[in-house]
Structure formats: C-alpha cells, structure tokens
Short mmCIF file of C-alpha atoms in Angstrom, two decimals:
data_model
loop_
_atom_site.label_atom_id
_atom_site.label_comp_id
_atom_site.label_asym_id
_atom_site.label_seq_id
_atom_site.Cartn_x
_atom_site.Cartn_y
_atom_site.Cartn_z
CA UNK A 1195 -10.75 11.62 -75.33
CA UNK A 1196 -9.03 10.49 -78.49
CA UNK A 1197 -5.71 8.69 -78.27
CA UNK A 1198 -3.25 6.82 -80.48
CA UNK A 1199 -0.87 4.13 -79.32
CA UNK A 1200 2.11 2.94 -81.34
CA UNK A 1201 4.32 -0.03 -80.76
CA UNK A 1202 7.28 0.66 -78.61
CA UNK A 1203 10.44 1.45 -80.49
CA UNK A 1204 13.02 1.88 -81.74
CA UNK A 1205 12.94 -0.66 -84.56
CA UNK A 1206 16.13 -1.80 -86.29
CA UNK A 1207 15.97 -3.87 -89.47
CA UNK A 1208 18.28 -5.03 -92.20
CA UNK A 1209 17.70 -3.82 -95.74
CA UNK A 1210 14.96 -5.77 -97.58
CA UNK A 1211 13.35 -6.93 -94.33
CA UNK A 1212 9.59 -6.77 -93.78
CA UNK A 1213 8.34 -3.89 -91.67
CA UNK A 1214 5.33 -3.68 -89.41
CA UNK A 1215 4.68 -0.78 -87.06
CA UNK A 1216 1.58 -1.28 -84.97
CA UNK A 1217 -0.90 1.49 -84.32
CA UNK A 1218 -4.18 1.32 -82.41
CA UNK A 1219 -6.53 4.12 -81.60
CA UNK A 1220 -9.38 5.24 -79.39
CA UNK A 1221 -11.84 7.79 -80.71
CA UNK A 1222 -15.30 8.97 -79.77
CA UNK A 1223 -16.37 9.46 -83.37
CA UNK A 1224 -15.43 7.99 -86.71
CA UNK A 1225 -11.90 9.20 -87.32
CA UNK A 1226 -9.66 9.58 -90.33
CA UNK A 1227 -6.29 7.91 -89.88
CA UNK A 1228 -2.85 9.00 -91.03
CA UNK A 1229 0.78 7.98 -91.07
CA UNK A 1230 3.33 10.77 -91.06
CA UNK A 1231 7.09 10.35 -91.49
CA UNK A 1232 9.84 12.59 -90.20
CA UNK A 1233 13.26 12.27 -91.81
CA UNK A 1234 16.27 13.59 -89.89
CA UNK A 1235 16.26 17.38 -89.74
CA UNK A 1236 12.95 17.71 -91.56
CA UNK A 1237 9.31 18.31 -90.72
CA UNK A 1238 6.44 15.84 -90.67
CA UNK A 1239 5.43 14.57 -94.11
CA UNK A 1240 2.15 12.85 -94.83
CA UNK A 1241 2.91 9.27 -95.89
CA UNK A 1242 -0.59 7.88 -96.33
CA UNK A 1243 -4.13 8.16 -95.05
CA UNK A 1244 -7.47 6.36 -94.86
CA UNK A 1245 -10.83 7.93 -94.16
CA UNK A 1246 -13.20 4.99 -93.65
CA UNK A 1247 -13.25 1.38 -92.53
CA UNK A 1248 -11.44 -1.11 -94.80
CA UNK A 1249 -9.79 1.67 -96.78
CA UNK A 1250 -6.17 0.96 -97.60
CA UNK A 1251 -3.76 3.86 -97.80
CA UNK A 1252 -0.56 3.32 -99.77
CA UNK A 1253 2.47 5.32 -100.82
CA UNK A 1254 6.14 4.58 -101.62
CA UNK A 1255 5.62 0.86 -100.96
CA UNK A 1256 4.06 1.47 -97.54
CA UNK A 1257 0.52 0.32 -96.81
CA UNK A 1258 -1.94 0.56 -93.95
CA UNK A 1259 -5.52 -0.69 -93.71
CA UNK A 1260 -8.18 0.98 -91.56
CA UNK A 1261 -9.56 -1.80 -89.34
CA UNK A 1262 -12.56 -0.58 -87.40
CA UNK A 1263 -13.18 -3.91 -85.68
CA UNK A 1264 -9.72 -3.92 -84.12
CA UNK A 1265 -9.33 -0.10 -84.04
CA UNK A 1266 -6.00 -0.45 -85.78
CA UNK A 1267 -4.02 1.08 -88.63
CA UNK A 1268 -0.77 -0.87 -88.80
CA UNK A 1269 1.94 0.32 -91.18
CA UNK A 1270 3.65 -2.28 -93.39
CA UNK A 1271 6.29 -2.43 -96.07
CA UNK A 1272 7.46 -5.56 -97.77
CA UNK A 1273 11.10 -4.61 -98.27
CA UNK A 1274 12.65 -1.67 -96.45
CA UNK A 1275 15.55 0.40 -97.69
CA UNK A 1276 18.21 2.37 -95.85
CA UNK A 1277 16.47 5.54 -97.04
CA UNK A 1278 13.35 4.55 -95.05
CA UNK A 1279 15.20 5.28 -91.82
CA UNK A 1280 13.05 7.91 -90.08
CA UNK A 1281 10.51 8.43 -87.32
CA UNK A 1282 6.98 7.27 -88.16
CA UNK A 1283 3.92 8.80 -86.51
CA UNK A 1284 0.41 7.41 -86.52
CA UNK A 1285 -2.29 10.05 -86.12
CA UNK A 1286 -6.03 10.51 -86.19
CA UNK A 1287 -8.47 13.28 -86.80
CA UNK A 1288 -11.93 12.99 -85.37
CA UNK A 1289 -14.64 15.43 -86.43
CA UNK A 1290 -16.04 15.43 -82.92
CA UNK A 1291 -12.70 16.85 -81.75
CA UNK A 1292 -12.51 19.50 -84.42
CA UNK A 1293 -9.71 19.41 -86.96
CA UNK A 1294 -6.83 18.67 -84.63
CA UNK A 1295 -4.50 15.75 -85.25
CA UNK A 1296 -3.86 13.42 -82.32
CA UNK A 1297 -0.50 11.70 -82.63
CA UNK A 1298 1.04 8.53 -81.34
CA UNK A 1299 4.43 8.45 -79.69
CA UNK A 1300 6.38 7.94 -82.90
CA UNK A 1301 8.50 4.95 -83.83
CA UNK A 1302 12.15 5.37 -84.78
CA UNK A 1303 13.05 3.04 -87.66
CA UNK A 1304 16.68 2.36 -88.51
CA UNK A 1305 17.49 0.26 -91.57
CA UNK A 1306 21.01 -1.09 -91.84
CA UNK A 1307 22.64 -2.04 -95.16
CA UNK B 1278 6.07 21.65 -104.81
CA UNK B 1279 4.60 24.18 -102.36
CA UNK B 1280 5.73 23.81 -98.79
CA UNK B 1281 5.28 25.32 -95.37
CA UNK B 1282 8.29 27.27 -94.16
CA UNK B 1283 9.24 28.29 -90.64
CA UNK B 1284 11.72 30.75 -89.17
CA UNK B 1285 13.95 30.66 -87.28
CA UNK B 1286 15.05 27.03 -87.29
CA UNK B 1287 16.42 27.43 -83.77
CA UNK B 1288 15.60 30.08 -81.19
CA UNK B 1289 17.37 30.43 -77.86
CA UNK B 1290 15.85 32.75 -75.27
CA UNK B 1291 16.01 33.57 -71.61
CA UNK B 1292 13.16 32.61 -69.28
CA UNK B 1293 10.58 35.39 -69.11
CA UNK B 1294 11.35 36.77 -72.54
CA UNK B 1295 8.83 37.00 -75.35
CA UNK B 1296 9.37 35.00 -78.52
CA UNK B 1297 7.63 35.05 -81.88
CA UNK B 1298 7.81 32.02 -84.11
CA UNK B 1299 7.03 32.60 -87.75
CA UNK B 1300 5.43 30.43 -90.40
CA UNK B 1301 4.53 30.88 -94.04
CA UNK B 1302 1.73 28.42 -94.88
CA UNK B 1303 1.03 27.09 -98.36
CA UNK B 1304 -0.47 29.97 -100.30
CA UNK B 1305 -3.95 28.62 -101.13
CA UNK B 1306 -4.51 27.03 -97.73
CA UNK B 1307 -7.12 28.45 -95.39
CA UNK B 1308 -6.56 26.56 -92.14
CA UNK B 1309 -3.47 26.99 -90.02
CA UNK B 1310 -2.19 25.09 -87.01
CA UNK B 1311 0.53 25.04 -84.39
CA UNK B 1312 1.78 21.88 -82.71
CA UNK B 1313 4.66 21.28 -80.36
CA UNK B 1314 6.84 18.33 -79.47
CA UNK B 1315 8.72 18.34 -76.21
CA UNK B 1316 11.84 16.19 -76.50
CA UNK B 1317 10.95 12.54 -76.15
CA UNK B 1318 7.20 13.17 -76.03
CA UNK B 1319 4.30 13.11 -78.45
CA UNK B 1320 3.47 15.81 -80.96
CA UNK B 1321 0.73 17.86 -79.28
CA UNK B 1322 -1.89 20.11 -80.83
CA UNK B 1323 -1.85 23.74 -79.67
CA UNK B 1324 -4.24 25.75 -81.81
CA UNK B 1325 -6.03 25.99 -85.13
CA UNK B 1326 -6.86 29.21 -86.95
CA UNK B 1327 -9.34 29.98 -89.70
CA UNK B 1328 -10.82 33.15 -91.12
CA UNK B 1329 -8.66 35.33 -88.87
CA UNK B 1330 -9.72 33.75 -85.62
CA UNK B 1331 -8.92 30.80 -83.43
CA UNK B 1332 -11.20 27.88 -84.30
CA UNK B 1333 -9.93 25.46 -81.68
CA UNK B 1334 -7.31 25.38 -78.95
CA UNK B 1335 -5.98 22.84 -76.53
CA UNK B 1336 -5.57 23.13 -72.79
CA UNK B 1337 -1.88 23.83 -73.37
CA UNK B 1338 -2.71 27.04 -75.24
CA UNK B 1339 -3.16 29.33 -72.25
CA UNK B 1340 -2.97 33.11 -71.94
CA UNK B 1341 0.79 33.05 -72.50
CA UNK B 1342 0.21 32.05 -76.11
CA UNK B 1343 -1.29 33.99 -78.98
CA UNK B 1344 -1.49 33.59 -82.73
CA UNK B 1345 -1.81 36.10 -85.49
CA UNK B 1346 -1.95 36.36 -89.25
CA UNK B 1347 -0.45 39.82 -89.60
CA UNK B 1348 -0.53 39.86 -93.40
CA UNK B 1349 -1.58 37.65 -96.28
CA UNK B 1350 1.29 35.21 -95.94
CA UNK B 1351 2.64 34.92 -92.39
CA UNK B 1352 1.19 33.06 -89.42
CA UNK B 1353 2.85 33.66 -86.07
CA UNK B 1354 2.90 32.10 -82.61
CA UNK B 1355 3.82 34.39 -79.74
CA UNK B 1356 4.80 33.22 -76.30
CA UNK B 1357 4.60 36.20 -73.98
CA UNK B 1358 6.78 35.15 -71.09
CA UNK B 1359 8.66 31.96 -71.79
CA UNK B 1360 9.16 29.25 -69.20
CA UNK B 1361 11.69 26.45 -69.12
CA UNK B 1362 8.94 23.96 -69.96
CA UNK B 1363 8.19 25.80 -73.21
CA UNK B 1364 11.40 24.34 -74.63
CA UNK B 1365 10.22 22.18 -77.52
CA UNK B 1366 10.06 21.82 -81.29
CA UNK B 1367 7.18 23.91 -82.62
CA UNK B 1368 5.57 22.85 -85.89
CA UNK B 1369 3.34 24.95 -88.08
CA UNK B 1370 0.90 23.24 -90.43
CA UNK B 1371 -1.68 24.29 -92.99
CA UNK B 1372 -4.52 22.64 -94.88
CA UNK B 1373 -7.00 23.48 -97.60
CA UNK B 1374 -9.94 22.19 -95.61
CA UNK B 1375 -10.93 20.15 -92.60
CA UNK B 1376 -12.75 17.06 -93.82
CA UNK B 1377 -10.46 15.19 -93.58
CA UNK B 1378 -7.72 17.62 -92.69
CA UNK B 1379 -4.67 16.64 -94.69
CA UNK B 1380 -2.26 18.93 -92.92
CA UNK B 1381 1.11 19.86 -94.36
CA UNK B 1382 3.83 20.56 -91.84
CA UNK B 1383 6.80 22.86 -91.78
CA UNK B 1384 10.28 21.77 -90.67
CA UNK B 1385 9.80 23.16 -87.18
CA UNK B 1386 11.45 25.73 -84.91
CA UNK B 1387 13.44 24.40 -82.00
CA UNK B 1388 12.86 26.70 -79.03
CA UNK B 1389 15.32 26.51 -76.16
CA UNK B 1390 14.48 28.45 -73.00
CA UNK B 1391 17.40 28.96 -70.61
#
C-alpha cells in the first residue's frame, strides 16, 4: 500500500538557517503530494502541494519539488524564522486509493532566536 | 476566510460510553473526512463521506464507528462504545472535490477515554 516516510525529528535550527525536511513516498499509482503544517494548538493547514512530476509547490518561502525518479518531495526554506516553529507533515493522495490522505510521521521544527 | 470547526475541543469519557464528535465543514464543500492521530503516531485516515454516504473507509473504521450528516451543516463521528485505545486527536476535514483532494482540516477534538 501507499506510505510516506519523513526524516526523523525533531529538528532544531537557529533563526535564518536553511531548512530541509526529507520526505519519500511509495505509491501504487501516480500520487499528488502535499505538505501540511500544524502550529501549536491548531489544526493541519495546507502549506503547499504538487500534482505531477517536476512540479514545484511553494508558499510562505517554503518550496518542495515532486521528484518521481527519487520518489521524493523534500521541503526547503532558505531562511527560517521563529514563527516557523511547528510540526510539518508530508502526505500523498493516490487516486487508486480513493481520496484519502496518507501521512508521514511528522517532523517537529523548533527555531531559536 | 472559511474554516472547518470542531466541537468539543476536548472530550473526556469513561470506557464503554458513547461519544459524538461534531464538525462543521466549509459550507460549499461536498466531501468530508475524519482522521485520527494517536499520541506520538501518524495521522490516520478513518472515513470519507460524499452525497450522504460513506465513500471510503479504512480498516480502523469498524462497527464501533459511524458518521452522519444530520443537517445541512454538521458532520458527526460517533463511537458507540469507547475503548482506551480510542484515545486520540480526531480531525475533521472537507474538500470541494477529489482530484486532487485539497483537504482543509479543523483544529481537532482531543478524546480521552478513561
């Protein structure tokens, strides 16, 4: 079945550092890929998405590129801020599995001033 | 900006009791979902609902669970006889369509079964 694997966390960075959170996936079909973010005490918010190979999703300075050859969708940001501290979830949706989202484990990011 | 809302934010119940978790999806959305996250584990899909019936469910969604859209705005998850292992954060989500399904999530209900 479908699965998503994220890099082990938590991740702690200083403000203005470069961020990478790795995400790889396994899917039977041709999935759409998503990054969701969960700020403390809040629900999951869609951060960005990509629906086909080589698509780049971007939002709020975050980027991720759909790499079919490496089955990856790594999240990057050039300069993190304290306000980026949250849990980040990689997820996929595969039409062969209906409309469900399959999530990775989540990565806790803490950015220190 | 429209958002998905959920009530209550925290529910404490005794094992064996029935609980109903409530959600108000975004008003023009047609597809509704429930997910759960047991502490320290992944967010897991439970069920999707469209046109007043279940369109898909996971192996977790057994006979103890049911969903309903009792009126034009609410979407509920009922757990008939709660078990300790049902303790989790339950998230409701909604989407306009399914291809691809950009799902918008509520803030969650934390269910604690004692």
